[in-house]
mmCIF file of C-alpha atoms in Angstrom:
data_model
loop_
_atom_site.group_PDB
_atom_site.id
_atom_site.type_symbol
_atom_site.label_atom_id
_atom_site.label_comp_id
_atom_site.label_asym_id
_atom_site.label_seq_id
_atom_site.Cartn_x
_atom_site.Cartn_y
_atom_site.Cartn_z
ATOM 1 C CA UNK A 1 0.000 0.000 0.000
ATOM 2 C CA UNK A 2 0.629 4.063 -0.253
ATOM 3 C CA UNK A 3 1.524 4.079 3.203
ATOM 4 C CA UNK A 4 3.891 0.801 3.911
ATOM 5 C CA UNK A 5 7.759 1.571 4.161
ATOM 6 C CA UNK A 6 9.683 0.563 1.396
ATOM 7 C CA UNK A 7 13.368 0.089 0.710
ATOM 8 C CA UNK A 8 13.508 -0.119 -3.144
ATOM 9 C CA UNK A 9 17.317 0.813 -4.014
ATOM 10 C CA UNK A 10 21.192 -0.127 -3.439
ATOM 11 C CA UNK A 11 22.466 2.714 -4.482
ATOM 12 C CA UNK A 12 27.146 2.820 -4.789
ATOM 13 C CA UNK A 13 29.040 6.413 -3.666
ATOM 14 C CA UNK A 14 32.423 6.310 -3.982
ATOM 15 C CA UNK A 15 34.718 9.105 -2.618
ATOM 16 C CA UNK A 16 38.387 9.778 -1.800
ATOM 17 C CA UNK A 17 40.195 8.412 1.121
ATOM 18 C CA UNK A 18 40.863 11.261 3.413
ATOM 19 C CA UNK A 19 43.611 9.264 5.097
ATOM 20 C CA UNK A 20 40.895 8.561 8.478
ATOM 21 C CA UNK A 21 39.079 5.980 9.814
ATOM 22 C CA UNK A 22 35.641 6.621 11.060
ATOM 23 C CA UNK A 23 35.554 6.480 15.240
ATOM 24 C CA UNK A 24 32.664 4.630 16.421
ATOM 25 C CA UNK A 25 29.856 5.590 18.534
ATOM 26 C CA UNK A 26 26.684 7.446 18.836
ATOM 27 C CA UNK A 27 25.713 8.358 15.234
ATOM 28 C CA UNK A 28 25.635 12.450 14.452
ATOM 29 C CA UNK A 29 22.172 12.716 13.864
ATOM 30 C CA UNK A 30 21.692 13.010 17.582
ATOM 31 C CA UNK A 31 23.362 16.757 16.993
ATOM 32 C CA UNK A 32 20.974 18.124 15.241
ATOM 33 C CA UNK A 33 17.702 17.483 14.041
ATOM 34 C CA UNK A 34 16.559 14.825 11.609
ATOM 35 C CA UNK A 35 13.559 13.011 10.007
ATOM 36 C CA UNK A 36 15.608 9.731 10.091
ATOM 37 C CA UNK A 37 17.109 8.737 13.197
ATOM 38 C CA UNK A 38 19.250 5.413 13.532
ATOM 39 C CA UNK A 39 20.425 3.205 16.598
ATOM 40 C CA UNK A 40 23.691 2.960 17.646
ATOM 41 C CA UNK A 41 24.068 -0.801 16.445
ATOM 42 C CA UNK A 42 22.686 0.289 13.227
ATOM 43 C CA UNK A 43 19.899 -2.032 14.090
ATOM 44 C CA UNK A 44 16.674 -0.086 13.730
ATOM 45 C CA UNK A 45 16.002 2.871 11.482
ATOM 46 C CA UNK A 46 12.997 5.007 12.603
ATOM 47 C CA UNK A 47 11.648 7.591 9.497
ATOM 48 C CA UNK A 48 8.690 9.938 9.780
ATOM 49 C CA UNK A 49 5.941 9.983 7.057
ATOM 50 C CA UNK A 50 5.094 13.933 7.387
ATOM 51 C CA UNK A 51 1.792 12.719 4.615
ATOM 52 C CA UNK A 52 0.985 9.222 6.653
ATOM 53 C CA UNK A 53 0.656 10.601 10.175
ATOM 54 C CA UNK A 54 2.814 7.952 11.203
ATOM 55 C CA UNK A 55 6.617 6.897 12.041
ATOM 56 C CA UNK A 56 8.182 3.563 10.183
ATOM 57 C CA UNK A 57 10.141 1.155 12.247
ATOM 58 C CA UNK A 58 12.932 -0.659 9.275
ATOM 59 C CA UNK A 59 14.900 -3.411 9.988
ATOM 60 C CA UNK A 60 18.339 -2.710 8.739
ATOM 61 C CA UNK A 61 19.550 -5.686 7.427
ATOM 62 C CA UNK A 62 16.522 -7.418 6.275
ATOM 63 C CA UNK A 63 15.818 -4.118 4.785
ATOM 64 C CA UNK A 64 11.531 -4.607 5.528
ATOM 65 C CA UNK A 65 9.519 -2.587 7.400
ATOM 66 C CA UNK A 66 8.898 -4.222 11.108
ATOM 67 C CA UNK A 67 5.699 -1.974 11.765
ATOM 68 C CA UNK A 68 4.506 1.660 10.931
ATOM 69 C CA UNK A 69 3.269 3.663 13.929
ATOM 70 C CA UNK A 70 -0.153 5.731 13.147
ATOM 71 C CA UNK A 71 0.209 8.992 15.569
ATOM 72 C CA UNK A 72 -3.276 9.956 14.819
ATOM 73 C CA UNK A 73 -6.915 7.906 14.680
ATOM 74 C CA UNK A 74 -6.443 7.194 11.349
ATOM 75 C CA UNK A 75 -4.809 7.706 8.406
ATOM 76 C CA UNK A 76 -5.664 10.841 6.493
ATOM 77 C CA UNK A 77 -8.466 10.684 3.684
ATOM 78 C CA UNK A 78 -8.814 12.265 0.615
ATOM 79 C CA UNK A 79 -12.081 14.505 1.110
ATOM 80 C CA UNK A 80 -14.637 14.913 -1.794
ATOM 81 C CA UNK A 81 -12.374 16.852 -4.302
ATOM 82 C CA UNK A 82 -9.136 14.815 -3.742
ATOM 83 C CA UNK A 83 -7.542 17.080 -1.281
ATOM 84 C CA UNK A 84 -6.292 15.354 2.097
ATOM 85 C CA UNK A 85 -4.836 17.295 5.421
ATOM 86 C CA UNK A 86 -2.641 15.010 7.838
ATOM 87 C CA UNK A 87 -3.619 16.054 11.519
ATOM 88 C CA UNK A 88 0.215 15.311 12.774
ATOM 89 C CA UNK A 89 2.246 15.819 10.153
ATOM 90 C CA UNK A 90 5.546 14.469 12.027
ATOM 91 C CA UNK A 91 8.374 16.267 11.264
ATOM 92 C CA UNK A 92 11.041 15.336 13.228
ATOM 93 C CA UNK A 93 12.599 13.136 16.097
ATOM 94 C CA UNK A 94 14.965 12.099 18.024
ATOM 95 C CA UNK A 95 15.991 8.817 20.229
ATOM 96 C CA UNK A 96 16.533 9.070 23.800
ATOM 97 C CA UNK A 97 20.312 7.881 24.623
ATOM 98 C CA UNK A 98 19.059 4.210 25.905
ATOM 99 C CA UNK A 99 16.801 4.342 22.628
ATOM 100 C CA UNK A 100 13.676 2.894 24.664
ATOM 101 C CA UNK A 101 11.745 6.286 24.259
ATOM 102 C CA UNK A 102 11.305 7.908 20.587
ATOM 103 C CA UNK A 103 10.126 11.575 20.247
ATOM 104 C CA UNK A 104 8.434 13.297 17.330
ATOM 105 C CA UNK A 105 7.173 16.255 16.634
ATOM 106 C CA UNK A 106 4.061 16.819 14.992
ATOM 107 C CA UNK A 107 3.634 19.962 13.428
ATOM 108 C CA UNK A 108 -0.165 20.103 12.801
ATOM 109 C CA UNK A 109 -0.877 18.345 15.830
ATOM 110 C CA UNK A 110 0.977 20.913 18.163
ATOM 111 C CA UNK A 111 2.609 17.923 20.148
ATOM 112 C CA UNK A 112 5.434 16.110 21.400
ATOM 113 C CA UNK A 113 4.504 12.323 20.506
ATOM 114 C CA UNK A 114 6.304 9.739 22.406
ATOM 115 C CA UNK A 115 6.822 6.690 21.419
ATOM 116 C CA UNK A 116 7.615 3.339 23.564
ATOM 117 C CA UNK A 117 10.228 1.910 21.356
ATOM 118 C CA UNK A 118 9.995 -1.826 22.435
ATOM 119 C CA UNK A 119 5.969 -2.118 21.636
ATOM 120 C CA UNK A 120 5.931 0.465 19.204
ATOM 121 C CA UNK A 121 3.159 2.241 21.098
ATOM 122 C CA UNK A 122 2.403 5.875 21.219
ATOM 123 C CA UNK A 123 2.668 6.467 25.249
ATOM 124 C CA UNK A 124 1.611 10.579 25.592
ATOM 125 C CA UNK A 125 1.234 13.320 23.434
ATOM 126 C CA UNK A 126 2.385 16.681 25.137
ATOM 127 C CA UNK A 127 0.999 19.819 23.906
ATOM 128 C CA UNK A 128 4.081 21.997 23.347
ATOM 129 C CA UNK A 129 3.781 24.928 21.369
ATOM 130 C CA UNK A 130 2.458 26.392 17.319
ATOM 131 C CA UNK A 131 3.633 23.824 14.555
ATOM 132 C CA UNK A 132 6.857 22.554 16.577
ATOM 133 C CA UNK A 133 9.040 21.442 14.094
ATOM 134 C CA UNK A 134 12.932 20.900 14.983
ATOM 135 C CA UNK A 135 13.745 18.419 17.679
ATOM 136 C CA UNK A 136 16.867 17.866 19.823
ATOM 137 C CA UNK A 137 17.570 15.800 23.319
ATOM 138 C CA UNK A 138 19.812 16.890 26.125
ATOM 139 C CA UNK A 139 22.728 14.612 26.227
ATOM 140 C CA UNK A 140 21.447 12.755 29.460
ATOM 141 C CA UNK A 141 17.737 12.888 27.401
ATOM 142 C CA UNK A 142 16.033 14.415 30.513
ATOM 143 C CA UNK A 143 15.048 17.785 28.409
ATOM 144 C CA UNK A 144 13.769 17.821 24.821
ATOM 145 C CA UNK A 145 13.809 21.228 22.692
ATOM 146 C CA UNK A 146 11.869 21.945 20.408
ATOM 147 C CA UNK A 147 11.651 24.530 17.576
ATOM 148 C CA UNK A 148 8.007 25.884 17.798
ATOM 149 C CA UNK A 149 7.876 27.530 14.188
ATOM 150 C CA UNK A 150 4.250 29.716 14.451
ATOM 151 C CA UNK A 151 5.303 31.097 17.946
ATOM 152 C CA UNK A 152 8.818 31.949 17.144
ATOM 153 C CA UNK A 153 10.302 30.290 20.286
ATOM 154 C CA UNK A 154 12.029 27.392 21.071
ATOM 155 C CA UNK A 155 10.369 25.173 24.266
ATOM 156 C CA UNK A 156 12.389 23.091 26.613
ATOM 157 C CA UNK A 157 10.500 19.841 27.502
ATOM 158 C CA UNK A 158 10.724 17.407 30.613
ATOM 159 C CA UNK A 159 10.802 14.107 29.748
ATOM 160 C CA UNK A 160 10.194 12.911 32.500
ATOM 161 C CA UNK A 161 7.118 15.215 33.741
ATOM 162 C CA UNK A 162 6.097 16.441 30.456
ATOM 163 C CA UNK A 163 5.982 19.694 30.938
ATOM 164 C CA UNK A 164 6.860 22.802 29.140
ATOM 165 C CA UNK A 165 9.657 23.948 31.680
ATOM 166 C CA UNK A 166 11.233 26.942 29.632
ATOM 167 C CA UNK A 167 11.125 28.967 26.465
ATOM 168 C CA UNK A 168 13.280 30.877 24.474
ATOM 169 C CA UNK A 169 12.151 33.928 21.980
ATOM 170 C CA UNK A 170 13.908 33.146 18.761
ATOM 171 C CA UNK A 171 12.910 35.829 16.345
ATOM 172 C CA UNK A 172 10.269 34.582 13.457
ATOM 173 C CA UNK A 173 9.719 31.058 12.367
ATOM 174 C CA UNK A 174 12.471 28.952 14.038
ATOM 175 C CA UNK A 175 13.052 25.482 12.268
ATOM 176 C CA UNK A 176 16.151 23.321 12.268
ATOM 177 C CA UNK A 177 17.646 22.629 16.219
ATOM 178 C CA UNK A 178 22.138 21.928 16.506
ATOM 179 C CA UNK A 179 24.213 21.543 19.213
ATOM 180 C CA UNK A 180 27.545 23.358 19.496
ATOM 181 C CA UNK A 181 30.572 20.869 19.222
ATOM 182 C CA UNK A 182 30.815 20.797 23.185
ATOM 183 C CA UNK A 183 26.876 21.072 23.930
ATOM 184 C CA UNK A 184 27.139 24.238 26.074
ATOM 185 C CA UNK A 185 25.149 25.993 22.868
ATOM 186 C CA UNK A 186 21.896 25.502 21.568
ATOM 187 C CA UNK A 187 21.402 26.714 17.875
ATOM 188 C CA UNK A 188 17.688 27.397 15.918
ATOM 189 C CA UNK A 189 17.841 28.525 12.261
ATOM 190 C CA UNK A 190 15.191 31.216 11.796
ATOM 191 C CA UNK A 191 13.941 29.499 8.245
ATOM 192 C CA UNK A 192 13.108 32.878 6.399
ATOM 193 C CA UNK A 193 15.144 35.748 7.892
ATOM 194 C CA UNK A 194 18.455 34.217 8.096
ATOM 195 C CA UNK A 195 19.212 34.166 11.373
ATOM 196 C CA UNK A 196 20.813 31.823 13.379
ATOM 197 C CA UNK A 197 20.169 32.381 17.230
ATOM 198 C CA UNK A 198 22.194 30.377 19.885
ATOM 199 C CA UNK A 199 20.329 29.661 23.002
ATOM 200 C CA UNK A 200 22.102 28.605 26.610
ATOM 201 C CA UNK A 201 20.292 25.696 27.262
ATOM 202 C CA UNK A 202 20.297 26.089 30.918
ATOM 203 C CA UNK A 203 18.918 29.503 30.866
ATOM 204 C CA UNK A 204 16.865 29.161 27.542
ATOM 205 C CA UNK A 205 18.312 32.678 27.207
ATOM 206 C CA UNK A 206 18.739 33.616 23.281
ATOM 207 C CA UNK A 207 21.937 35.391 22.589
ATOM 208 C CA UNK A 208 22.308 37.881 20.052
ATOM 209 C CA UNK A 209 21.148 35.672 16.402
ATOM 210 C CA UNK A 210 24.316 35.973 13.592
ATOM 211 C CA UNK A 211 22.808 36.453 10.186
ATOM 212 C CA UNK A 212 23.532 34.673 6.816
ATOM 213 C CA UNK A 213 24.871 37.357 4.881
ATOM 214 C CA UNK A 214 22.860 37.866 1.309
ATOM 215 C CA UNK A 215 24.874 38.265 -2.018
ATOM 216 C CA UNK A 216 25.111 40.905 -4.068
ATOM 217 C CA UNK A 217 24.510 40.716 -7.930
ATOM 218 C CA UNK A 218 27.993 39.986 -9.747
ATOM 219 C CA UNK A 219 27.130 41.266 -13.409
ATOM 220 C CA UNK A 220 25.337 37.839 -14.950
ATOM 221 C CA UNK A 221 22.189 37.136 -13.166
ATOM 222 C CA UNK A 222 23.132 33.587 -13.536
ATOM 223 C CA UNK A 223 25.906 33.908 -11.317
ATOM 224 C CA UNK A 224 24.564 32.550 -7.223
ATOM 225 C CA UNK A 225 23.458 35.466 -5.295
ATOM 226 C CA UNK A 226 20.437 36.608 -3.437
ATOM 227 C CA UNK A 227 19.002 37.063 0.267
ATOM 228 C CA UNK A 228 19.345 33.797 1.698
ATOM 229 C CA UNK A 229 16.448 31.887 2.875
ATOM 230 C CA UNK A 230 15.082 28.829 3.600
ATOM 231 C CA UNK A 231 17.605 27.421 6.616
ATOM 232 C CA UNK A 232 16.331 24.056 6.667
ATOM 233 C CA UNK A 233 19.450 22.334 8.467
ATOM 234 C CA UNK A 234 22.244 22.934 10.552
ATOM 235 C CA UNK A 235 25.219 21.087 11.498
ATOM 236 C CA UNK A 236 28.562 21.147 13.373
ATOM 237 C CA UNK A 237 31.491 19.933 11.710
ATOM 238 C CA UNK A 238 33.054 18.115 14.339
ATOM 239 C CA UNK A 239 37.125 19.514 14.909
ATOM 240 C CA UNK A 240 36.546 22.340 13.375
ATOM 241 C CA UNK A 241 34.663 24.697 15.450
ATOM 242 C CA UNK A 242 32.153 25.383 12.226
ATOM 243 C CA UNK A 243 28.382 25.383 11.665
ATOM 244 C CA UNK A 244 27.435 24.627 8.461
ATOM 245 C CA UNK A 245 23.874 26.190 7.130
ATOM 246 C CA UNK A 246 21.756 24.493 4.330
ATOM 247 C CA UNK A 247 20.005 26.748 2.691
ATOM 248 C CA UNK A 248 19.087 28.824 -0.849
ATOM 249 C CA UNK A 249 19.832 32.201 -2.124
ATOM 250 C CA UNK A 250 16.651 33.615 -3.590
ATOM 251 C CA UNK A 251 17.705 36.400 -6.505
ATOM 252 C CA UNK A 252 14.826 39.177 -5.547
ATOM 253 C CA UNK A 253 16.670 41.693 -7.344
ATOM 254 C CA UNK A 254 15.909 39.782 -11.100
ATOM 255 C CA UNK A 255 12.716 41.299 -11.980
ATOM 256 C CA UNK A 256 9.865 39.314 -14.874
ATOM 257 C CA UNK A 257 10.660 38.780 -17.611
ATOM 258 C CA UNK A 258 13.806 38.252 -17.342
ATOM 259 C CA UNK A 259 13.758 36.510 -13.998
ATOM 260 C CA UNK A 260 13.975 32.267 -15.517
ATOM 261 C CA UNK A 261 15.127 29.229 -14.337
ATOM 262 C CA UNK A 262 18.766 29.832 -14.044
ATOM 263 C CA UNK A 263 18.472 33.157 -11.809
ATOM 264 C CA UNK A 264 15.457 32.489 -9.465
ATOM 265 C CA UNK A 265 16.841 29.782 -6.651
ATOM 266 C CA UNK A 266 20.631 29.219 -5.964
ATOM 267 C CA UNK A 267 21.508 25.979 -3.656
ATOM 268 C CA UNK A 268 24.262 27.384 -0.800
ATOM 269 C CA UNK A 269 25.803 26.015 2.281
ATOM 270 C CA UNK A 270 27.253 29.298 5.099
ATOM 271 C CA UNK A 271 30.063 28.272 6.915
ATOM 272 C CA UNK A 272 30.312 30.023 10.127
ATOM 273 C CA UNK A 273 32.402 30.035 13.317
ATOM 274 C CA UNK A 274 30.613 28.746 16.310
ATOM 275 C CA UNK A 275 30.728 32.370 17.202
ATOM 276 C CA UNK A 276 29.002 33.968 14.364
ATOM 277 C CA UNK A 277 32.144 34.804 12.309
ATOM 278 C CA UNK A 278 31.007 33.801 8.553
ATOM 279 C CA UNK A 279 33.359 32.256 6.009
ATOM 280 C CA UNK A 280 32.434 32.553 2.260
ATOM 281 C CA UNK A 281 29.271 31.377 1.104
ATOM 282 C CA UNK A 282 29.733 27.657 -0.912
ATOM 283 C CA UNK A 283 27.448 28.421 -4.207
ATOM 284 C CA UNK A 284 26.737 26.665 -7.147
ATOM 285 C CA UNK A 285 29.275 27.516 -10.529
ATOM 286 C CA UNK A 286 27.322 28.643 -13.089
ATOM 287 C CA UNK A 287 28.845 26.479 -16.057
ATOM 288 C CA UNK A 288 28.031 29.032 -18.926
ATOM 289 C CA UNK A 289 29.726 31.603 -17.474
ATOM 290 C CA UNK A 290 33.439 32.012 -17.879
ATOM 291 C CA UNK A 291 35.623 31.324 -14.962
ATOM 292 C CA UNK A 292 35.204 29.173 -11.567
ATOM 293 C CA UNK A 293 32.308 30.874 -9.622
ATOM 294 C CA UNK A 294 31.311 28.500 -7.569
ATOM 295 C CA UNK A 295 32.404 25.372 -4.677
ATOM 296 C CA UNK A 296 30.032 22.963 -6.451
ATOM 297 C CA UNK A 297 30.656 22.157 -10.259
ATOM 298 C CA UNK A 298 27.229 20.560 -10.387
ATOM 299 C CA UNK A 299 23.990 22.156 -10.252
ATOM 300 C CA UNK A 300 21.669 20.838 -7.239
ATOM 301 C CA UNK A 301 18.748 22.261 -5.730
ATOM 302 C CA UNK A 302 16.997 23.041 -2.699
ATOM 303 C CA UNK A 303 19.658 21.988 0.104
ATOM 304 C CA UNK A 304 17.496 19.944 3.005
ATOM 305 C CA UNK A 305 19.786 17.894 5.146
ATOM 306 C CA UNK A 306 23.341 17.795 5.954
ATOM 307 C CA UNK A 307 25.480 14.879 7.326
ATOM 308 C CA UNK A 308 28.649 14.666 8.463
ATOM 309 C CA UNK A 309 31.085 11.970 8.906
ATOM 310 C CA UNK A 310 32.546 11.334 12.173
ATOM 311 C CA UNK A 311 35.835 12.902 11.863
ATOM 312 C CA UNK A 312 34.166 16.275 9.858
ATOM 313 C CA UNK A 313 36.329 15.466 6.909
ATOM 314 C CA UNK A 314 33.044 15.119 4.676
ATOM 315 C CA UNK A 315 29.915 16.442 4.191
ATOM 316 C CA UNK A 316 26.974 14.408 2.383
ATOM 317 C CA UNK A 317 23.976 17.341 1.255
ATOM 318 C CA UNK A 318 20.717 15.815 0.698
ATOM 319 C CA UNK A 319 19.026 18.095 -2.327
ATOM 320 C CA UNK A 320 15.707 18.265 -2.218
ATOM 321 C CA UNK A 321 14.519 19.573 -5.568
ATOM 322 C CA UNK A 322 17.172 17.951 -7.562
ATOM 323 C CA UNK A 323 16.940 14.460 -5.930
ATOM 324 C CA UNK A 324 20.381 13.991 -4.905
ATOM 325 C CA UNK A 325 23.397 13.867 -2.601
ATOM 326 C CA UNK A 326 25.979 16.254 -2.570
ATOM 327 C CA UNK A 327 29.502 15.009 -1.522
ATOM 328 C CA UNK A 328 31.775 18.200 0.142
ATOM 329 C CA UNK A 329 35.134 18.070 1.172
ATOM 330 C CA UNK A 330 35.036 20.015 4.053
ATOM 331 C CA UNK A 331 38.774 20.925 4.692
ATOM 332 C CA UNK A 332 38.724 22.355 0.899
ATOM 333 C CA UNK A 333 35.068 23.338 0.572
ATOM 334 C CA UNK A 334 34.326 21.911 -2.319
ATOM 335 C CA UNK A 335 32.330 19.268 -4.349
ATOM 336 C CA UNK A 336 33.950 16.025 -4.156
ATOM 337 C CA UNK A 337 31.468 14.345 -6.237
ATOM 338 C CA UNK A 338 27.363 13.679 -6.760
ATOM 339 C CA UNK A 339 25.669 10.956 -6.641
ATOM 340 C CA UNK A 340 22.083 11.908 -8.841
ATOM 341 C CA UNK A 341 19.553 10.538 -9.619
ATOM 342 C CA UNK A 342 18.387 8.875 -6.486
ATOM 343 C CA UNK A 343 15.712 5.871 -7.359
ATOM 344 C CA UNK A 344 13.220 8.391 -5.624
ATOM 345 C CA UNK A 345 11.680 11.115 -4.965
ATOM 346 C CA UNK A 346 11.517 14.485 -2.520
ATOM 347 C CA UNK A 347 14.889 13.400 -0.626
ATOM 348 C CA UNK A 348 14.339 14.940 2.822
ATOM 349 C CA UNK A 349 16.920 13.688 5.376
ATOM 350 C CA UNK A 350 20.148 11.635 5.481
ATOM 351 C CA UNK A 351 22.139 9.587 8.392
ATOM 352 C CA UNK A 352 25.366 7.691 8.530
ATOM 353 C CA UNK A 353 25.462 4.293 9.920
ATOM 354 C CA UNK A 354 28.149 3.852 13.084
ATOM 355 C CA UNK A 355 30.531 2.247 11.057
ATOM 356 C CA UNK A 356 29.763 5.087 8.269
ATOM 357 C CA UNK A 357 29.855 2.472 4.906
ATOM 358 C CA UNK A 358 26.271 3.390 4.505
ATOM 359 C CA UNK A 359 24.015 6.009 4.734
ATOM 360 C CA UNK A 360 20.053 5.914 4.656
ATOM 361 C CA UNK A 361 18.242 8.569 2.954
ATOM 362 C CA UNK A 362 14.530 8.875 3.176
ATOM 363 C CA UNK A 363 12.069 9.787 0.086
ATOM 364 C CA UNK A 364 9.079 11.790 1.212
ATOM 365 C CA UNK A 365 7.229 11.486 -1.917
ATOM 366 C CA UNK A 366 7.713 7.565 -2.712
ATOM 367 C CA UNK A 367 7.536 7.179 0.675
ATOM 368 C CA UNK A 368 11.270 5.301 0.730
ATOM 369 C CA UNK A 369 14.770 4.476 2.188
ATOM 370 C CA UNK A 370 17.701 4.736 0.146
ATOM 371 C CA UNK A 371 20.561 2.457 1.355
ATOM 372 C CA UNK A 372 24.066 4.118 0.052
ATOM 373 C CA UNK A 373 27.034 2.400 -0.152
ATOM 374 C CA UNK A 374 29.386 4.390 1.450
ATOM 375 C CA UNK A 375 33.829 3.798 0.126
ATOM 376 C CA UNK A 376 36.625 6.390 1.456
#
């Protein structure tokens, strides 16, 4: 059916050998928030169907879906002209550190769902804030934060009580959740302002928010540029100190009719400090254009998730609109290589298994896992 989980594709990525083996150890999607969250023995892969009102439970290595967990009464139905509405709409979650508990926010339902992992069943559903969105756990798993995206605040949760213990006021429409390489930092993209506001997690006091800076037009309106928007993910780059922003320049400045497909959208990943000190902007080249303009020799589009590996010497983009994976060496900040097409459709989050030799990405639209063979 439409709504079990499937695992359709084996899919090769080769890369370079940056000269380091992978540590072991608690995978890095804990960091940051995901729709796909793995555990530790690469066991159990747990995926959220934002459409199904539900979480899938896959079995790793007999690559089948063990059960699919409905977070509402029902699945949602197609009304009288076709149209359906999920009443959840799970977004994203997050595995308590003895992965027995799973939590996942549901963005039309207003709530922190929790999940007992061993029976699969949904144990409360904590009313936390306006379309919460981004989801994070404390390292010991005794708070939860979550990114409330209508009431432009991040929440701090009690697992154990349930309650709504703190909040933090973020600026407008706070989305993707990271924690600073040594967890003393809290950080919330603001999805369409460009901010990026750290939080002390102990005080749920918001420090001053560093902003993605915008580029200016270069000549050709081909060339990346634009206010940057959309900050769907954030992620540390562990060793380096550096929080890497997914996002997409949009060119406002191109007006109809010559605004077309090659100046409207630009894919870019900021690279800042931990601090708020940016780096360059890594942009897209624009091929017909003389001269290297650009980090990434391919065109992608619509930057959604980011993954590193363990030892920040690589980072795998998931690209929404152009249904693919982006391969960055970090150190030089640039492409490495691309693995396109996927077997899929609407690509929306990525992890690394333990070991890092594979990486799952989940389809939104086909409602699919994508198992990548990973090679340094």
């Amino acid at each position: 059916s439409a709504r079990a989980f499937a695992i359709p594709a084996l899919v090769a990525l080769g890369y370079d050998d940056s000269g380091t083996s992978p540590d072991t150890g608690t995978t890095a999607a804990a960091q940051h928030s995901s729709a796909i969250a793995l555990t530790d023995d690469d066991a159990t892969l747990f995926v959220v169907n934002p459409d199904a009102d539900s979480v899938s439970v896959v079995d790793t290595a007999s690559r089948t879906l063990v059960r699919e967990i409905l977070l509402a009464g029902a699945h949602p139905q197609a009304d009288a002209t076709g149209a359906y509405a999920p009443s959840v709409m799970p977004r994203a979650l997050a595995l308590s550190p003895d992965e027995k508990t799973l939590f996942v926010t549901g963005e039309r339902s207003s709530k922190l769902h929790v999940i007992d992992v061993a029976s699969g069943a949904p144990t409360a559903a904590i009313a936390v804030c306006s379309e919460p969105v981004g989801l994070v756990l404390s390292r010991d798993g005794r708070d939860a934060f979550v990114a409330c995206s209508q009431d432009d605040s991040v929440v701090r949760v009690d697992t154990q009580s349930g309650a709504v213990d703190a909040t933090a006021h973020v600026g407008s429409e706070p989305w993707a959740l990271a924690w600073s390489s040594d967890g003393a930092t809290l950080f919330a993209s603001n999805f369409l302002t460009a901010n990026v506001t750290p939080i002390d997690p102990t005080t749920m006091t918001p420090k001053p928010p560093f902003v993605v800076p915008d580029v200016a037009p270069r000549g050709d309106r081909r060339l990346a540029h634009g206010e940057a928007r959309g900050l769907y993910d954030l992620a540390v780059r562990s060793g380096a100190g550096e929080l890497w922003i997914a996002h997409t320049f949009l060119a406002t400045d191109t007006a109809q009719p010559e605004l077309d497909f090659e100046s409207t959208a630009f894919a870019a990943i900021a690279i800042a400090s931990e601090k708020g000190v940016f780096a360059p902007t890594l942009s897209v080249d624009a091929d017909d254009v003389p001269g290297v303009d650009g980090a990434f020799g391919d065109i992608v589009s619509a930057p959604h998730a980011v993954a590193f590996t363990r030892d920040g010497a690589w980072a795998l983009v998931v690209d929404t609109a152009s249904e693919d994976v982006l391969v960055v060496d970090a150190a030089r900040r640039v492409e490495s290589s691309l693995l396109r097409p996927l077997p899929g459709h609407q690509p929306e989050g990525i992890v690394l298994s333990p070991d890092e030799t594979r990486a799952y990405v989940t389809e939104r639209n086909t409602q699919d896992v994508v198992v990548l063979d990973v090679t340094r």
